[in-house]
Amino acid sequence: MTTTNVSVDRGTDGRRGPLTWWRDPWRKPRGLLLITLLYVAWSLAPVLIAVMFSFNAG
Amino acid sequence: MADRAKAPATRWLWPLLALPGTAWMAVFFVAPMYVVFAILFGAVDPILRQPIPVWNPFSWDVSQFGFVLEHITGADGFFGPALMRTVGYVAVASVLCLLIAYPVAYYTARFAGRWRGLLLAALIAPFWISYMMRMLAWVNLLQTDGLVNRTLSVGGLFDVHPSWLSGRPSTVVLGLVYGYVPYMILPLFAGLDRIPAATLEAARDLGASRFETFRRVTWPLSRQAVVVSVLVTTLPMLGDYFTNDLLSGSPETSMVGNLINNSVLTPGQTGQAGAFVVLILLVSIVPMVIYVRAGRSGADVKS
């Protein structure tokens, strides 16, 4: 694994701003994570909801 | 000398290994396809309206195929809209499937870490549930008094009652995307998982941005997996009819699969169903050729 030194601008409280976070080339892929979680929920929720409420409603 | 001595022993190895697959294709693809041709170019019983297959190709009658071709375009082209609709729906659904499947497969292959096994299980979970049950789940949700409309009307606060299941193209495309996305994710995951992480890290170390790395490294290396996954989903979509039947049931959204189903169920029109099958086969040859060419170029790169 290769690591890169990235100059990170931090505020007085040590937290990174959104621009710095965006420019960080090694930031965590939160967008991909969000899409994946939304997809998993979308793929399973309709069946689970239908089983819980509709299919058993007679 | 040793190689020459080995040659006769291994000469029949590869043909023997290919034999089961060849026999399978002959029995379950070539023979049924010949039956379709025999019915398409055969005759119809004038009283019972049952198809009479003609097995001799020299006696084939092309009138049923000609009837379908004549009614695709022009004033009497009542088959044309369904065929064009099929192309449109399948194209839109395939693009949406790819837009959903690629990021999900990429995240699972590269970033899931210790959650990878659980995530893969969740991605495979739709395969444990029958396709029809998954569509019926949407039928329940999308009914006029279903959960979707109740949510949109915020428990009756607003008067929102769209009829989702009465011939809406968007509902059919949603059904196709929902049904076929899992089939696209797995081949994409397999392809993306094989990309060496070192190539991506090298690109980033050499100054490429995230987008450049994707454009110059990830996308070219995953192109063959994309072609395979699009094929795996597009070809079944072309012949799909029950998604439409369950989520719409309207002739306004019928696809070529519905034409085949209706023709088979109508006495005397089984030959027309064969004509539609042949049309799908001809259309699907194009992506197959693209796939074979992509595979060949991949082999060239390897050699």
CSV table of C-alpha atoms in Angstrom, one decimal:
chain,number,residue,atom,x,y,z
A,1,MET,CA,0.0,0.0,0.0
A,2,THR,CA,1.4,3.3,-1.0
A,3,THR,CA,0.9,6.3,1.2
A,4,THR,CA,1.0,10.0,0.2
A,5,ASN,CA,1.7,13.0,2.4
A,6,VAL,CA,-1.2,15.3,1.9
A,7,SER,CA,-1.1,18.8,3.4
A,8,VAL,CA,-4.2,19.1,5.3
A,9,ASP,CA,-5.5,22.5,6.3
A,10,ARG,CA,-7.1,22.2,9.7
A,11,GLY,CA,-9.0,24.8,11.6
A,12,THR,CA,-8.2,25.9,15.1
A,13,ASP,CA,-10.4,23.1,16.5
A,14,GLY,CA,-8.4,20.5,14.4
A,15,ARG,CA,-11.4,19.7,12.1
A,16,ARG,CA,-11.1,19.6,8.4
A,17,GLY,CA,-13.3,21.8,6.2
A,18,PRO,CA,-15.4,20.4,3.4
A,19,LEU,CA,-13.1,21.7,0.7
A,20,THR,CA,-10.1,20.1,2.2
A,21,TRP,CA,-12.0,16.9,2.6
A,22,TRP,CA,-13.0,17.0,-1.0
A,23,ARG,CA,-9.4,17.6,-2.2
A,24,ASP,CA,-8.1,14.8,-0.1
A,25,PRO,CA,-7.2,12.1,-2.7
A,26,TRP,CA,-7.3,9.3,-0.1
A,27,ARG,CA,-10.6,10.2,1.5
A,28,LYS,CA,-13.1,7.4,2.3
A,29,PRO,CA,-15.5,6.8,-0.6
A,30,ARG,CA,-18.6,7.8,1.4
A,31,GLY,CA,-20.6,8.4,-1.8
A,32,LEU,CA,-20.1,4.8,-2.9
A,33,LEU,CA,-21.0,3.6,0.5
A,34,LEU,CA,-24.2,5.6,0.5
A,35,ILE,CA,-25.2,4.2,-3.0
A,36,THR,CA,-24.4,0.7,-1.9
A,37,LEU,CA,-26.5,0.9,1.3
A,38,LEU,CA,-29.4,2.6,-0.5
A,39,TYR,CA,-29.3,-0.2,-3.1
A,40,VAL,CA,-29.3,-3.0,-0.5
A,41,ALA,CA,-32.2,-1.3,1.3
A,42,TRP,CA,-34.1,-0.8,-2.0
A,43,SER,CA,-33.5,-4.4,-3.1
A,44,LEU,CA,-34.7,-6.0,0.1
A,45,ALA,CA,-37.2,-3.5,1.6
A,46,PRO,CA,-40.1,-4.1,-0.9
A,47,VAL,CA,-40.2,-7.8,-0.2
A,48,LEU,CA,-39.8,-7.4,3.5
A,49,ILE,CA,-42.5,-4.8,3.7
A,50,ALA,CA,-44.8,-6.9,1.5
A,51,VAL,CA,-44.2,-10.0,3.6
A,52,MET,CA,-44.8,-8.1,6.9
A,53,PHE,CA,-48.0,-6.2,5.8
A,54,SER,CA,-49.5,-7.3,2.5
A,55,PHE,CA,-48.8,-11.0,1.9
A,56,ASN,CA,-50.1,-11.8,5.4
A,57,ALA,CA,-53.1,-9.5,5.2
A,58,GLY,CA,-55.2,-12.3,3.6
B,1,MET,CA,10.8,-35.6,-28.8
B,2,ALA,CA,9.0,-35.7,-25.5
B,3,ASP,CA,6.5,-33.1,-26.8
B,4,ARG,CA,5.9,-35.2,-29.9
B,5,ALA,CA,5.2,-38.3,-27.8
B,6,LYS,CA,2.7,-36.4,-25.6
B,7,ALA,CA,0.9,-34.9,-28.6
B,8,PRO,CA,-1.3,-38.0,-29.4
B,9,ALA,CA,-2.3,-38.4,-25.8
B,10,THR,CA,-3.4,-34.8,-25.4
B,11,ARG,CA,-4.8,-34.5,-28.9
B,12,TRP,CA,-8.3,-35.6,-27.9
B,13,LEU,CA,-8.2,-34.0,-24.4
B,14,TRP,CA,-9.7,-30.6,-25.3
B,15,PRO,CA,-12.4,-32.0,-27.7
B,16,LEU,CA,-13.4,-34.5,-25.0
B,17,LEU,CA,-13.6,-31.7,-22.4
B,18,ALA,CA,-15.7,-29.6,-24.8
B,19,LEU,CA,-18.0,-32.6,-25.6
B,20,PRO,CA,-20.5,-32.2,-22.6
B,21,GLY,CA,-21.0,-28.5,-23.2
B,22,THR,CA,-21.4,-29.1,-27.0
B,23,ALA,CA,-23.9,-31.9,-26.4
B,24,TRP,CA,-25.8,-29.7,-23.9
B,25,MET,CA,-26.0,-26.9,-26.4
B,26,ALA,CA,-27.1,-29.3,-29.2
B,27,VAL,CA,-29.9,-30.8,-27.1
B,28,PHE,CA,-31.1,-27.7,-25.3
B,29,PHE,CA,-30.5,-24.9,-27.8
B,30,VAL,CA,-30.0,-26.1,-31.4
B,31,ALA,CA,-32.8,-28.7,-31.2
B,32,PRO,CA,-35.4,-26.4,-29.6
B,33,MET,CA,-34.4,-23.7,-32.1
B,34,TYR,CA,-35.0,-26.1,-35.0
B,35,VAL,CA,-38.5,-26.8,-33.5
B,36,VAL,CA,-39.2,-23.1,-33.5
B,37,PHE,CA,-38.1,-22.8,-37.2
B,38,ALA,CA,-40.2,-25.9,-38.1
B,39,ILE,CA,-43.3,-24.3,-36.5
B,40,LEU,CA,-42.6,-20.8,-37.9
B,41,PHE,CA,-42.1,-22.1,-41.4
B,42,GLY,CA,-44.7,-24.8,-41.0
B,43,ALA,CA,-48.4,-24.9,-41.5
B,44,VAL,CA,-51.5,-24.5,-39.4
B,45,ASP,CA,-54.3,-27.0,-39.0
B,46,PRO,CA,-57.3,-25.4,-40.8
B,47,ILE,CA,-59.9,-26.8,-38.3
B,48,LEU,CA,-58.1,-27.1,-34.9
B,49,ARG,CA,-55.8,-24.1,-35.6
B,50,GLN,CA,-52.9,-26.1,-34.1
B,51,PRO,CA,-49.4,-25.6,-35.6
B,52,ILE,CA,-48.1,-28.4,-37.9
B,53,PRO,CA,-44.3,-28.3,-37.8
B,54,VAL,CA,-42.6,-29.0,-41.1
B,55,TRP,CA,-39.2,-30.6,-40.5
B,56,ASN,CA,-37.9,-30.5,-44.1
B,57,PRO,CA,-36.3,-27.1,-44.7
B,58,PHE,CA,-37.0,-27.5,-48.5
B,59,SER,CA,-40.7,-27.5,-47.8
B,60,TRP,CA,-40.7,-24.5,-45.5
B,61,ASP,CA,-43.4,-21.8,-46.1
B,62,VAL,CA,-42.3,-18.2,-45.2
B,63,SER,CA,-45.8,-16.7,-45.2
B,64,GLN,CA,-46.1,-16.4,-41.4
B,65,PHE,CA,-42.7,-14.8,-41.1
B,66,GLY,CA,-43.6,-12.5,-44.0
B,67,PHE,CA,-46.9,-11.6,-42.2
B,68,VAL,CA,-45.0,-10.4,-39.1
B,69,LEU,CA,-42.4,-8.5,-41.2
B,70,GLU,CA,-45.2,-6.8,-43.2
B,71,HIS,CA,-46.9,-5.6,-40.0
B,72,ILE,CA,-43.9,-4.1,-38.3
B,73,THR,CA,-43.9,-0.8,-40.3
B,74,GLY,CA,-46.5,1.1,-42.4
B,75,ALA,CA,-50.2,1.7,-41.9
B,76,ASP,CA,-50.8,-1.9,-40.7
B,77,GLY,CA,-47.7,-2.0,-38.5
B,78,PHE,CA,-49.4,-3.0,-35.3
B,79,PHE,CA,-46.3,-5.0,-34.2
B,80,GLY,CA,-43.9,-2.1,-34.7
B,81,PRO,CA,-44.8,0.0,-31.5
B,82,ALA,CA,-44.3,-3.0,-29.2
B,83,LEU,CA,-40.9,-3.8,-30.8
B,84,MET,CA,-39.8,-0.2,-30.6
B,85,ARG,CA,-41.0,0.0,-27.0
B,86,THR,CA,-39.0,-3.1,-26.2
B,87,VAL,CA,-35.8,-1.5,-27.5
B,88,GLY,CA,-36.6,1.7,-25.6
B,89,TYR,CA,-37.5,0.1,-22.3
B,90,VAL,CA,-34.6,-2.4,-22.4
B,91,ALA,CA,-32.1,0.4,-23.3
B,92,VAL,CA,-33.2,2.7,-20.5
B,93,ALA,CA,-33.4,-0.2,-18.0
B,94,SER,CA,-29.9,-1.4,-18.9
B,95,VAL,CA,-28.4,2.0,-18.5
B,96,LEU,CA,-30.1,2.4,-15.1
B,97,CYS,CA,-29.0,-1.1,-14.1
B,98,LEU,CA,-25.4,-0.2,-15.0
B,99,LEU,CA,-25.5,3.2,-13.1
B,100,ILE,CA,-26.7,1.3,-10.0
B,101,ALA,CA,-24.7,-1.9,-10.3
B,102,TYR,CA,-21.3,-0.4,-11.2
B,103,PRO,CA,-20.8,1.7,-8.0
B,104,VAL,CA,-22.2,-1.1,-5.8
B,105,ALA,CA,-20.0,-3.7,-7.4
B,106,TYR,CA,-17.0,-1.4,-7.2
B,107,TYR,CA,-17.5,-0.6,-3.5
B,108,THR,CA,-18.0,-4.2,-2.7
B,109,ALA,CA,-14.9,-5.3,-4.6
B,110,ARG,CA,-12.5,-2.6,-3.3
B,111,PHE,CA,-13.7,-0.9,-0.2
B,112,ALA,CA,-16.0,-3.2,1.7
B,113,GLY,CA,-13.1,-4.6,3.9
B,114,ARG,CA,-14.4,-6.8,6.7
B,115,TRP,CA,-18.0,-6.2,5.7
B,116,ARG,CA,-17.4,-7.8,2.3
B,117,GLY,CA,-18.9,-11.2,3.1
B,118,LEU,CA,-22.0,-9.7,4.6
B,119,LEU,CA,-22.4,-7.2,1.8
B,120,LEU,CA,-22.1,-10.0,-0.8
B,121,ALA,CA,-24.7,-12.0,1.1
B,122,ALA,CA,-27.0,-9.0,1.0
B,123,LEU,CA,-26.4,-8.6,-2.8
B,124,ILE,CA,-27.1,-12.3,-3.4
B,125,ALA,CA,-30.2,-12.3,-1.2
B,126,PRO,CA,-32.6,-11.3,-4.1
B,127,PHE,CA,-31.6,-14.6,-5.8
B,128,TRP,CA,-33.2,-16.5,-2.8
B,129,ILE,CA,-36.5,-14.9,-3.5
B,130,SER,CA,-38.4,-15.8,-6.7
B,131,TYR,CA,-38.6,-13.1,-9.4
B,132,MET,CA,-42.4,-13.3,-9.4
B,133,MET,CA,-42.6,-12.8,-5.6
B,134,ARG,CA,-40.4,-9.7,-5.9
B,135,MET,CA,-42.6,-8.3,-8.6
B,136,LEU,CA,-45.7,-9.1,-6.5
B,137,ALA,CA,-44.2,-7.2,-3.6
B,138,TRP,CA,-44.1,-4.1,-5.9
B,139,VAL,CA,-47.7,-4.8,-7.0
B,140,ASN,CA,-48.7,-4.6,-3.3
B,141,LEU,CA,-46.7,-1.4,-2.7
B,142,LEU,CA,-47.8,0.4,-5.9
B,143,GLN,CA,-51.5,-0.2,-5.6
B,144,THR,CA,-53.8,2.9,-5.4
B,145,ASP,CA,-54.1,2.4,-1.7
B,146,GLY,CA,-50.7,0.9,-1.3
B,147,LEU,CA,-47.8,2.0,0.9
B,148,VAL,CA,-46.1,4.2,-1.8
B,149,ASN,CA,-49.3,6.3,-2.3
B,150,ARG,CA,-49.9,6.4,1.5
B,151,THR,CA,-46.3,7.6,2.0
B,152,LEU,CA,-46.6,10.2,-0.8
B,153,SER,CA,-49.9,11.5,0.6
B,154,VAL,CA,-48.3,11.7,4.1
B,155,GLY,CA,-51.0,9.7,5.7
B,156,GLY,CA,-53.8,11.4,3.9
B,157,LEU,CA,-52.6,15.0,4.3
B,158,PHE,CA,-52.3,15.4,0.5
B,159,ASP,CA,-54.5,14.0,-2.2
B,160,VAL,CA,-51.9,11.9,-4.1
B,161,HIS,CA,-53.3,8.8,-5.7
B,162,PRO,CA,-51.4,8.1,-8.9
B,163,SER,CA,-52.4,4.8,-10.6
B,164,TRP,CA,-49.0,3.2,-10.9
B,165,LEU,CA,-50.2,-0.1,-12.2
B,166,SER,CA,-52.3,1.0,-15.1
B,167,GLY,CA,-49.9,1.1,-18.0
B,168,ARG,CA,-47.1,3.4,-16.9
B,169,PRO,CA,-43.8,2.9,-18.8
B,170,SER,CA,-41.9,4.2,-15.8
B,171,THR,CA,-43.4,1.4,-13.6
B,172,VAL,CA,-42.4,-1.3,-16.2
B,173,VAL,CA,-38.8,0.1,-16.4
B,174,LEU,CA,-38.7,0.2,-12.6
B,175,GLY,CA,-39.7,-3.4,-12.5
B,176,LEU,CA,-37.1,-4.4,-15.1
B,177,VAL,CA,-34.4,-2.5,-13.2
B,178,TYR,CA,-35.4,-3.9,-9.9
B,179,GLY,CA,-35.6,-7.5,-11.3
B,180,TYR,CA,-32.3,-7.5,-13.2
B,181,VAL,CA,-29.9,-5.4,-11.3
B,182,PRO,CA,-28.7,-8.3,-9.1
B,183,TYR,CA,-27.8,-10.2,-12.3
B,184,MET,CA,-25.6,-7.3,-13.4
B,185,ILE,CA,-23.8,-6.8,-10.0
B,186,LEU,CA,-22.3,-10.2,-9.7
B,187,PRO,CA,-20.4,-10.3,-13.1
B,188,LEU,CA,-19.3,-6.7,-12.5
B,189,PHE,CA,-18.1,-7.6,-9.0
B,190,ALA,CA,-16.1,-10.5,-10.4
B,191,GLY,CA,-14.5,-8.3,-13.1
B,192,LEU,CA,-13.7,-5.4,-10.8
B,193,ASP,CA,-12.4,-7.7,-8.1
B,194,ARG,CA,-9.7,-8.9,-10.5
B,195,ILE,CA,-8.3,-5.5,-11.2
B,196,PRO,CA,-4.9,-5.3,-9.4
B,197,ALA,CA,-5.0,-2.6,-6.7
B,198,ALA,CA,-1.4,-1.7,-7.5
B,199,THR,CA,-2.4,-0.3,-10.9
B,200,LEU,CA,-4.9,2.1,-9.3
B,201,GLU,CA,-2.4,3.1,-6.7
B,202,ALA,CA,0.3,3.7,-9.3
B,203,ALA,CA,-2.1,5.9,-11.2
B,204,ARG,CA,-2.8,7.9,-8.1
B,205,ASP,CA,0.9,8.1,-7.1
B,206,LEU,CA,1.7,9.4,-10.6
B,207,GLY,CA,-0.7,12.3,-10.1
B,208,ALA,CA,-4.0,11.2,-11.6
B,209,SER,CA,-7.1,12.5,-10.0
B,210,ARG,CA,-9.9,10.1,-9.0
B,211,PHE,CA,-11.7,10.8,-12.2
B,212,GLU,CA,-8.6,10.3,-14.3
B,213,THR,CA,-7.8,7.1,-12.6
B,214,PHE,CA,-11.3,5.8,-13.3
B,215,ARG,CA,-11.2,7.0,-16.9
B,216,ARG,CA,-7.7,5.7,-17.7
B,217,VAL,CA,-7.4,2.6,-15.6
B,218,THR,CA,-10.5,1.3,-13.9
B,219,TRP,CA,-12.9,1.7,-16.8
B,220,PRO,CA,-10.7,0.2,-19.5
B,221,LEU,CA,-9.8,-2.8,-17.3
B,222,SER,CA,-13.5,-3.4,-16.4
B,223,ARG,CA,-14.9,-2.9,-19.9
B,224,GLN,CA,-15.2,-6.6,-20.6
B,225,ALA,CA,-17.0,-7.2,-17.3
B,226,VAL,CA,-19.4,-4.4,-18.3
B,227,VAL,CA,-20.1,-5.9,-21.7
B,228,VAL,CA,-20.7,-9.3,-20.0
B,229,SER,CA,-23.0,-7.9,-17.3
B,230,VAL,CA,-25.0,-5.8,-19.8
B,231,LEU,CA,-25.4,-8.9,-22.0
B,232,VAL,CA,-26.4,-11.1,-19.1
B,233,THR,CA,-29.2,-8.6,-18.2
B,234,THR,CA,-30.2,-7.2,-21.6
B,235,LEU,CA,-30.8,-10.5,-23.4
B,236,PRO,CA,-33.4,-11.9,-20.8
B,237,MET,CA,-35.0,-8.4,-20.7
B,238,LEU,CA,-35.7,-8.6,-24.4
B,239,GLY,CA,-37.9,-11.7,-23.9
B,240,ASP,CA,-39.4,-10.7,-20.6
B,241,TYR,CA,-43.2,-10.6,-20.4
B,242,PHE,CA,-44.3,-11.2,-16.9
B,243,THR,CA,-42.8,-8.0,-15.5
B,244,ASN,CA,-45.1,-6.2,-17.9
B,245,ASP,CA,-48.0,-8.5,-17.2
B,246,LEU,CA,-47.7,-8.0,-13.4
B,247,LEU,CA,-46.9,-4.3,-13.2
B,248,SER,CA,-48.9,-3.0,-16.1
B,249,GLY,CA,-51.0,-5.5,-18.0
B,250,SER,CA,-51.9,-2.8,-20.5
B,251,PRO,CA,-51.3,-3.1,-24.3
B,252,GLU,CA,-49.9,0.5,-24.1
B,253,THR,CA,-46.7,-0.9,-22.5
B,254,SER,CA,-46.6,-4.4,-24.1
B,255,MET,CA,-43.2,-5.6,-25.2
B,256,VAL,CA,-42.1,-8.3,-27.7
B,257,GLY,CA,-42.2,-10.9,-24.9
B,258,ASN,CA,-45.9,-10.1,-24.5
B,259,LEU,CA,-46.4,-10.5,-28.2
B,260,ILE,CA,-44.8,-13.9,-28.0
B,261,ASN,CA,-46.9,-14.9,-25.0
B,262,ASN,CA,-50.2,-13.7,-26.6
B,263,SER,CA,-49.3,-15.4,-30.0
B,264,VAL,CA,-48.6,-18.7,-28.2
B,265,LEU,CA,-51.9,-18.5,-26.3
B,266,THR,CA,-53.9,-17.6,-29.4
B,267,PRO,CA,-54.9,-20.6,-31.6
B,268,GLY,CA,-53.3,-20.4,-35.1
B,269,GLN,CA,-50.7,-17.8,-34.2
B,270,THR,CA,-48.0,-20.0,-32.8
B,271,GLY,CA,-45.9,-19.4,-35.9
B,272,GLN,CA,-46.0,-15.7,-35.3
B,273,ALA,CA,-44.5,-16.3,-31.9
B,274,GLY,CA,-41.7,-18.2,-33.7
B,275,ALA,CA,-41.2,-15.1,-35.9
B,276,PHE,CA,-40.8,-12.9,-32.9
B,277,VAL,CA,-38.3,-15.3,-31.3
B,278,VAL,CA,-36.3,-15.2,-34.5
B,279,LEU,CA,-36.4,-11.4,-34.5
B,280,ILE,CA,-35.1,-11.3,-30.9
B,281,LEU,CA,-32.4,-13.8,-31.9
B,282,LEU,CA,-31.3,-11.6,-34.8
B,283,VAL,CA,-31.3,-8.5,-32.6
B,284,SER,CA,-29.3,-10.2,-29.9
B,285,ILE,CA,-26.6,-11.3,-32.3
B,286,VAL,CA,-25.4,-7.7,-32.4
B,287,PRO,CA,-24.4,-7.6,-28.7
B,288,MET,CA,-23.0,-11.1,-28.9
B,289,VAL,CA,-20.7,-10.1,-31.7
B,290,ILE,CA,-19.6,-7.1,-29.7
B,291,TYR,CA,-18.9,-9.4,-26.7
B,292,VAL,CA,-16.9,-11.8,-28.9
B,293,ARG,CA,-14.9,-8.9,-30.3
B,294,ALA,CA,-14.3,-7.5,-26.8
B,295,GLY,CA,-13.1,-10.9,-25.7
B,296,ARG,CA,-10.8,-11.3,-28.6
B,297,SER,CA,-9.2,-7.8,-28.1
B,298,GLY,CA,-8.7,-8.8,-24.4
B,299,ALA,CA,-6.9,-11.9,-25.5
B,300,ASP,CA,-4.7,-9.9,-27.8
B,301,VAL,CA,-3.8,-7.6,-24.9
B,302,LYS,CA,-2.9,-10.6,-22.8
B,303,SER,CA,-0.7,-12.2,-25.5
